[in-house]
Every structure is written in structure tokens, then in C-alpha cells.
Short mmCIF file of N, CA and C in Angstrom, two decimals:
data_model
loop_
_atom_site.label_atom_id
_atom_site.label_comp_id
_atom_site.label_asym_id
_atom_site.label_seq_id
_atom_site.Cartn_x
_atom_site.Cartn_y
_atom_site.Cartn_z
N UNK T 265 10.75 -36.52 -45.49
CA UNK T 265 10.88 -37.23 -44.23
C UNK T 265 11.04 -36.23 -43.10
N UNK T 266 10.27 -36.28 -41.74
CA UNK T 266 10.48 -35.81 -40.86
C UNK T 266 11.85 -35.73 -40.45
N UNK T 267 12.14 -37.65 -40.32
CA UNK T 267 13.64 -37.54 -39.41
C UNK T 267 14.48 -38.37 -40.43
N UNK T 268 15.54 -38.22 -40.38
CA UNK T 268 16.92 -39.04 -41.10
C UNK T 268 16.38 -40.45 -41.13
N UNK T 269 15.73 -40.68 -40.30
CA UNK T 269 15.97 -42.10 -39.30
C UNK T 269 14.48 -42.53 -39.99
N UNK T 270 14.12 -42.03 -40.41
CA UNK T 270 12.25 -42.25 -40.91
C UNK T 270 11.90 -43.07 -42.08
N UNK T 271 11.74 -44.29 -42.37
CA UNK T 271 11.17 -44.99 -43.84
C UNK T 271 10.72 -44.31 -44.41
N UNK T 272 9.44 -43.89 -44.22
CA UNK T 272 8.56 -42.84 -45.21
C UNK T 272 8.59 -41.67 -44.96
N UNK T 273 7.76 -41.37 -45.98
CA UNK T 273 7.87 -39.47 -46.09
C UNK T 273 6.25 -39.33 -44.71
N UNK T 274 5.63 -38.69 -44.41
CA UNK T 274 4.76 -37.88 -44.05
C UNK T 274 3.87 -38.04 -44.85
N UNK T 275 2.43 -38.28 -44.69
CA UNK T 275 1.47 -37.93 -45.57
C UNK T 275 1.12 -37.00 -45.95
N UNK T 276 0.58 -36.20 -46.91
CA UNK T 276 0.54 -34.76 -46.95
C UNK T 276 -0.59 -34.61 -47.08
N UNK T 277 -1.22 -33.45 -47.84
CA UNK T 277 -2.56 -33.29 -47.76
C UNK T 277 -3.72 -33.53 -48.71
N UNK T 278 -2.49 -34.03 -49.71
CA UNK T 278 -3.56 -35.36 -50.82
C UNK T 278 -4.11 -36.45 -50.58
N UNK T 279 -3.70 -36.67 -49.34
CA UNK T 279 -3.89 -37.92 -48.37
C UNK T 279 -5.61 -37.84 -47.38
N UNK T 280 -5.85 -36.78 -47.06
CA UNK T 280 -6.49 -36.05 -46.61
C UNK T 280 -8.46 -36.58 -47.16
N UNK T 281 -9.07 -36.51 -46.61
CA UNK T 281 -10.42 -36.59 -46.78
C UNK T 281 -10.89 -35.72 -45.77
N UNK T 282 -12.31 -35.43 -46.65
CA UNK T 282 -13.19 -33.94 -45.42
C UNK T 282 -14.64 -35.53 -44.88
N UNK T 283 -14.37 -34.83 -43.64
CA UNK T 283 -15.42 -35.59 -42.60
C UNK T 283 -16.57 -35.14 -42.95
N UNK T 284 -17.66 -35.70 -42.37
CA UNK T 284 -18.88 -35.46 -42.25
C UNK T 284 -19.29 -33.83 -41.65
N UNK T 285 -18.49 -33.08 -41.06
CA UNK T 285 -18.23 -31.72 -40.62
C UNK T 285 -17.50 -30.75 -41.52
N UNK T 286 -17.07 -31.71 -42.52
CA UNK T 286 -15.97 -30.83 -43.63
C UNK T 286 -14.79 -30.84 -42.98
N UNK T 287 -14.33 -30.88 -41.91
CA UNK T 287 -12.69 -31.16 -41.29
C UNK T 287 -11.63 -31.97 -42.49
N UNK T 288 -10.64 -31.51 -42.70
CA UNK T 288 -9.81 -32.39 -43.46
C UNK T 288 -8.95 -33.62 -42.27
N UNK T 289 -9.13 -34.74 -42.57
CA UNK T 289 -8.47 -35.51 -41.82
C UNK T 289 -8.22 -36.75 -42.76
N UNK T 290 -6.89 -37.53 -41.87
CA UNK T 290 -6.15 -38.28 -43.03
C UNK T 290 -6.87 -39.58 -42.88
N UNK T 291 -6.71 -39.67 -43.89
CA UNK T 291 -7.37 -41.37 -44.36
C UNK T 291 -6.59 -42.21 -43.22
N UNK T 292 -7.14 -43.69 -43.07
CA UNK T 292 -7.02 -44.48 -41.94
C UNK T 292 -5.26 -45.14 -43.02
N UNK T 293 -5.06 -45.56 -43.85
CA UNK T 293 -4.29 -45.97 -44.38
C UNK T 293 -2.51 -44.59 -44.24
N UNK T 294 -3.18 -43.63 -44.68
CA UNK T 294 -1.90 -42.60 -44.40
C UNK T 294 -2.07 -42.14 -42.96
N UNK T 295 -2.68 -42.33 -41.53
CA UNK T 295 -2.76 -42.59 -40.66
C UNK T 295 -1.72 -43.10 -39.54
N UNK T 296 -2.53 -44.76 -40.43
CA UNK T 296 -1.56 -46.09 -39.83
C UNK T 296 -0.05 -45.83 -40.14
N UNK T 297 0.55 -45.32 -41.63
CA UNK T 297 1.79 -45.89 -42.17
C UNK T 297 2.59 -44.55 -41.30
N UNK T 298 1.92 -43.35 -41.11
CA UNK T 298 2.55 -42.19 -39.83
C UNK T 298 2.79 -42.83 -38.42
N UNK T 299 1.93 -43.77 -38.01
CA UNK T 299 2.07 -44.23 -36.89
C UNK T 299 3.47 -45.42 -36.81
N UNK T 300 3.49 -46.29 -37.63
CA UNK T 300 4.34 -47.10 -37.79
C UNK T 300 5.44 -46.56 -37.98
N UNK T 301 5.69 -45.14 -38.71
CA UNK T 301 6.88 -44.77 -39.21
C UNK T 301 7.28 -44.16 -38.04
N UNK T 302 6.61 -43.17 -36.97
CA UNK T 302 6.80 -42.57 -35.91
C UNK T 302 7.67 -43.79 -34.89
N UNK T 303 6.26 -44.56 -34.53
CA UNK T 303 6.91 -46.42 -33.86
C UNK T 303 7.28 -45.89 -32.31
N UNK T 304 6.49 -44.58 -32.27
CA UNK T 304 6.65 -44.76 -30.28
C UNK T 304 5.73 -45.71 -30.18
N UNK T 305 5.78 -45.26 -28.66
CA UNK T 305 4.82 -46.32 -27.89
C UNK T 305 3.11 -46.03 -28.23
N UNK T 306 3.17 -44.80 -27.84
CA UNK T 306 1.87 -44.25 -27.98
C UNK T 306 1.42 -44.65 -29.31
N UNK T 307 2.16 -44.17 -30.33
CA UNK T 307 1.81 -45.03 -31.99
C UNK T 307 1.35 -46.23 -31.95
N UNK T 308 2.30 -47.01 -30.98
CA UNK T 308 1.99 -48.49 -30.82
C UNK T 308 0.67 -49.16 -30.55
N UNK T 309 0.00 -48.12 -29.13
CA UNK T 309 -1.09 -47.98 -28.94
C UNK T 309 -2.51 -47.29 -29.74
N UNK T 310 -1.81 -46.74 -30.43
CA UNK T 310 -2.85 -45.91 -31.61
C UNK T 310 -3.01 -47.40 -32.43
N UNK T 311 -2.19 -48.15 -33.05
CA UNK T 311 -2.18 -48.92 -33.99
C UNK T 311 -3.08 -49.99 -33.03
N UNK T 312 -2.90 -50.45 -32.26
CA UNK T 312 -3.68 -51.38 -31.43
C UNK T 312 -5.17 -50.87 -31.53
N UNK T 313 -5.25 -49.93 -31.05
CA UNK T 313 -6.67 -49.49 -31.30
C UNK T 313 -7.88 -49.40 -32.03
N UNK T 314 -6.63 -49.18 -33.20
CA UNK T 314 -7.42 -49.23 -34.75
C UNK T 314 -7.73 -50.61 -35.05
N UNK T 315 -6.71 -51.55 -34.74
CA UNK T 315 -6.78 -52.94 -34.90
C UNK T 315 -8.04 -53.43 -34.48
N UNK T 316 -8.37 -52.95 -33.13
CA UNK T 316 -9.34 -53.83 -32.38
C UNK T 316 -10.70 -53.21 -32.69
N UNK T 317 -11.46 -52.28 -33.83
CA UNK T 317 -12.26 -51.87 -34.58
C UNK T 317 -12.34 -52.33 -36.05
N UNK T 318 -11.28 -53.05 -36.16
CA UNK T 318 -11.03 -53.58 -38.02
C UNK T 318 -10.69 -52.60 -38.87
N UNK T 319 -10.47 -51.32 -38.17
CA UNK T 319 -9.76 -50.51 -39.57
C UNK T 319 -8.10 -50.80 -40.16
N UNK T 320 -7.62 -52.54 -40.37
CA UNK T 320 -6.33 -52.28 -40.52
C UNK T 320 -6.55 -53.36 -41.75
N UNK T 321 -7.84 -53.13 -42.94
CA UNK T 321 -8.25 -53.88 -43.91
C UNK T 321 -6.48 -54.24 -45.04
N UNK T 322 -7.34 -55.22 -45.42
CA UNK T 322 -6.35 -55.88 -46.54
C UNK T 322 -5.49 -54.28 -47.41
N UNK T 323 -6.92 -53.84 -48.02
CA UNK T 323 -6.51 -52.27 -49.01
C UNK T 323 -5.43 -51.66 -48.05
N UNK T 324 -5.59 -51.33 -47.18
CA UNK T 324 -4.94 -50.63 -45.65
C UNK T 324 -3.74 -50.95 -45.78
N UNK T 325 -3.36 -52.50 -45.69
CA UNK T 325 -1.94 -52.80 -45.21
C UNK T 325 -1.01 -53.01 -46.65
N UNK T 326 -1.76 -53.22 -48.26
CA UNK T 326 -1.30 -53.52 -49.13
C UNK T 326 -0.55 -52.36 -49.27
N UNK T 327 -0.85 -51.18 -48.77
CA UNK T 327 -0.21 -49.73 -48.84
C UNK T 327 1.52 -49.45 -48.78
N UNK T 328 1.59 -50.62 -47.40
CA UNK T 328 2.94 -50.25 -46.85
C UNK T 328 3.84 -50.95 -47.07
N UNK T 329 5.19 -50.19 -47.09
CA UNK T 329 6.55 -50.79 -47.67
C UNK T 329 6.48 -51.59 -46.37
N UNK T 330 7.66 -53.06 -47.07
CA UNK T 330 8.09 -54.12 -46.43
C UNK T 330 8.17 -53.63 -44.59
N UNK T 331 9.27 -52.65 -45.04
CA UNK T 331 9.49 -52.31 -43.17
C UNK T 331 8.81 -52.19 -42.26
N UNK T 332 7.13 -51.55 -42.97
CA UNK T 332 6.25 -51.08 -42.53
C UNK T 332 5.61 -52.29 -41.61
N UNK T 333 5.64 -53.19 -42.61
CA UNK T 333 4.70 -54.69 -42.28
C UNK T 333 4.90 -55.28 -41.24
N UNK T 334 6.75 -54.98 -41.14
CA UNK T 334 7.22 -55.94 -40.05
C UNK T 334 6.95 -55.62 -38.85
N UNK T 335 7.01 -53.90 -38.60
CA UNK T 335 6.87 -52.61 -37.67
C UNK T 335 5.13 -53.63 -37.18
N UNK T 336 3.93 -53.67 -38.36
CA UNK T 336 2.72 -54.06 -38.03
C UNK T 336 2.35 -55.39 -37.26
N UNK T 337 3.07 -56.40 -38.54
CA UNK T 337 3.73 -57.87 -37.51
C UNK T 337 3.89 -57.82 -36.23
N UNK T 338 4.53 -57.13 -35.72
CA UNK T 338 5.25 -57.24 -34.37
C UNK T 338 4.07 -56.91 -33.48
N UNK T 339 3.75 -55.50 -33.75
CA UNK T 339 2.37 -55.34 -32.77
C UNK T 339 1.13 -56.10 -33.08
N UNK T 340 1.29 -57.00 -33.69
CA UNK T 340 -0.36 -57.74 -34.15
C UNK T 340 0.07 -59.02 -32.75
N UNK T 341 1.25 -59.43 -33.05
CA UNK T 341 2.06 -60.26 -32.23
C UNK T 341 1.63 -60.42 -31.41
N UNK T 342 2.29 -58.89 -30.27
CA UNK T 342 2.00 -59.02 -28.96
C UNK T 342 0.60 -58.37 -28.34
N UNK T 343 -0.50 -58.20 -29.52
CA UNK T 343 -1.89 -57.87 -29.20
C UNK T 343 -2.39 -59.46 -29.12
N UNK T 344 -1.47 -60.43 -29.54
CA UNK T 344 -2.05 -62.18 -29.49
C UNK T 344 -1.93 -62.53 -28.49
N UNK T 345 -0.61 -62.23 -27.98
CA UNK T 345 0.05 -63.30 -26.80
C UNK T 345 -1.05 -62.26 -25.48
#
């Protein structure tokens, strides 16, 4: 864990896939669950983003612990209202 205060650990670099350039970059799933666990604003907005392209599939969200969901819940929420 980054911080005391953090649900999850960090994704590491098993997490990782090489792009079409060979770049290692993290899968959309260990991504999202960094963003949620982080839970600034800007995260908030990262997660919105992804949302509004469809990368936040069923496989995606089955990933994350309970806390995670609720953290997701909330911003799916106020991307409705």
C-alpha cells in the first residue's frame, strides 16, 4: 500500500501489458482500481472518462473489492444526475 489509509495495494508490473509501441502500460482494470483507491478528484475525473468510452466492462468491475464498488457507485451516480 502506498498510504495507511489505502484499500488496495498498487498494481505492479504483472499488471502491466506492452502497447502497440511495446510501452508497458497498465491494464484498464488495474488502472481503474488505482484510481478509486487514490479517490481524488482528478481520479474522479479519470474514472468518468473511462466510463463515457465503455471501458468500465462487467470483467473490469468484477475485479474490485466491495469498497471499491461503492467508491464506483457514487461516481456513476453523479455522472446520472
Amino acid at each position: 500500500k502506498v498510504r495507511p489509509s489505502y484499500a488496495c495495494p498498487p498494481p505492479t508490473l504483472d499488471e502491466a501489458v506492452r502497447d502497440p509501441e511495446w510501452f508497458l502500460v497498465l491494464d484498464v482494470a488495474a488502472l481503474v482500481r488505482m484510481k478509486l483507491t487514490s479517490y481524488r478528484l482528478v481520479d474522479q475525473m479519470h474514472i468518468v472518462d473511462l466510463s463515457s468510452v465503455g471501458l468500465l466492462s462487467e470483467p473490469v468491475r468484477s475485479s474490485y473489492p466491495q469498497e471499491l464498488l461503492g467508491r464506483l457507485a457514487t461516481i456513476e451516480r453523479t455522472i446520472e444526475e
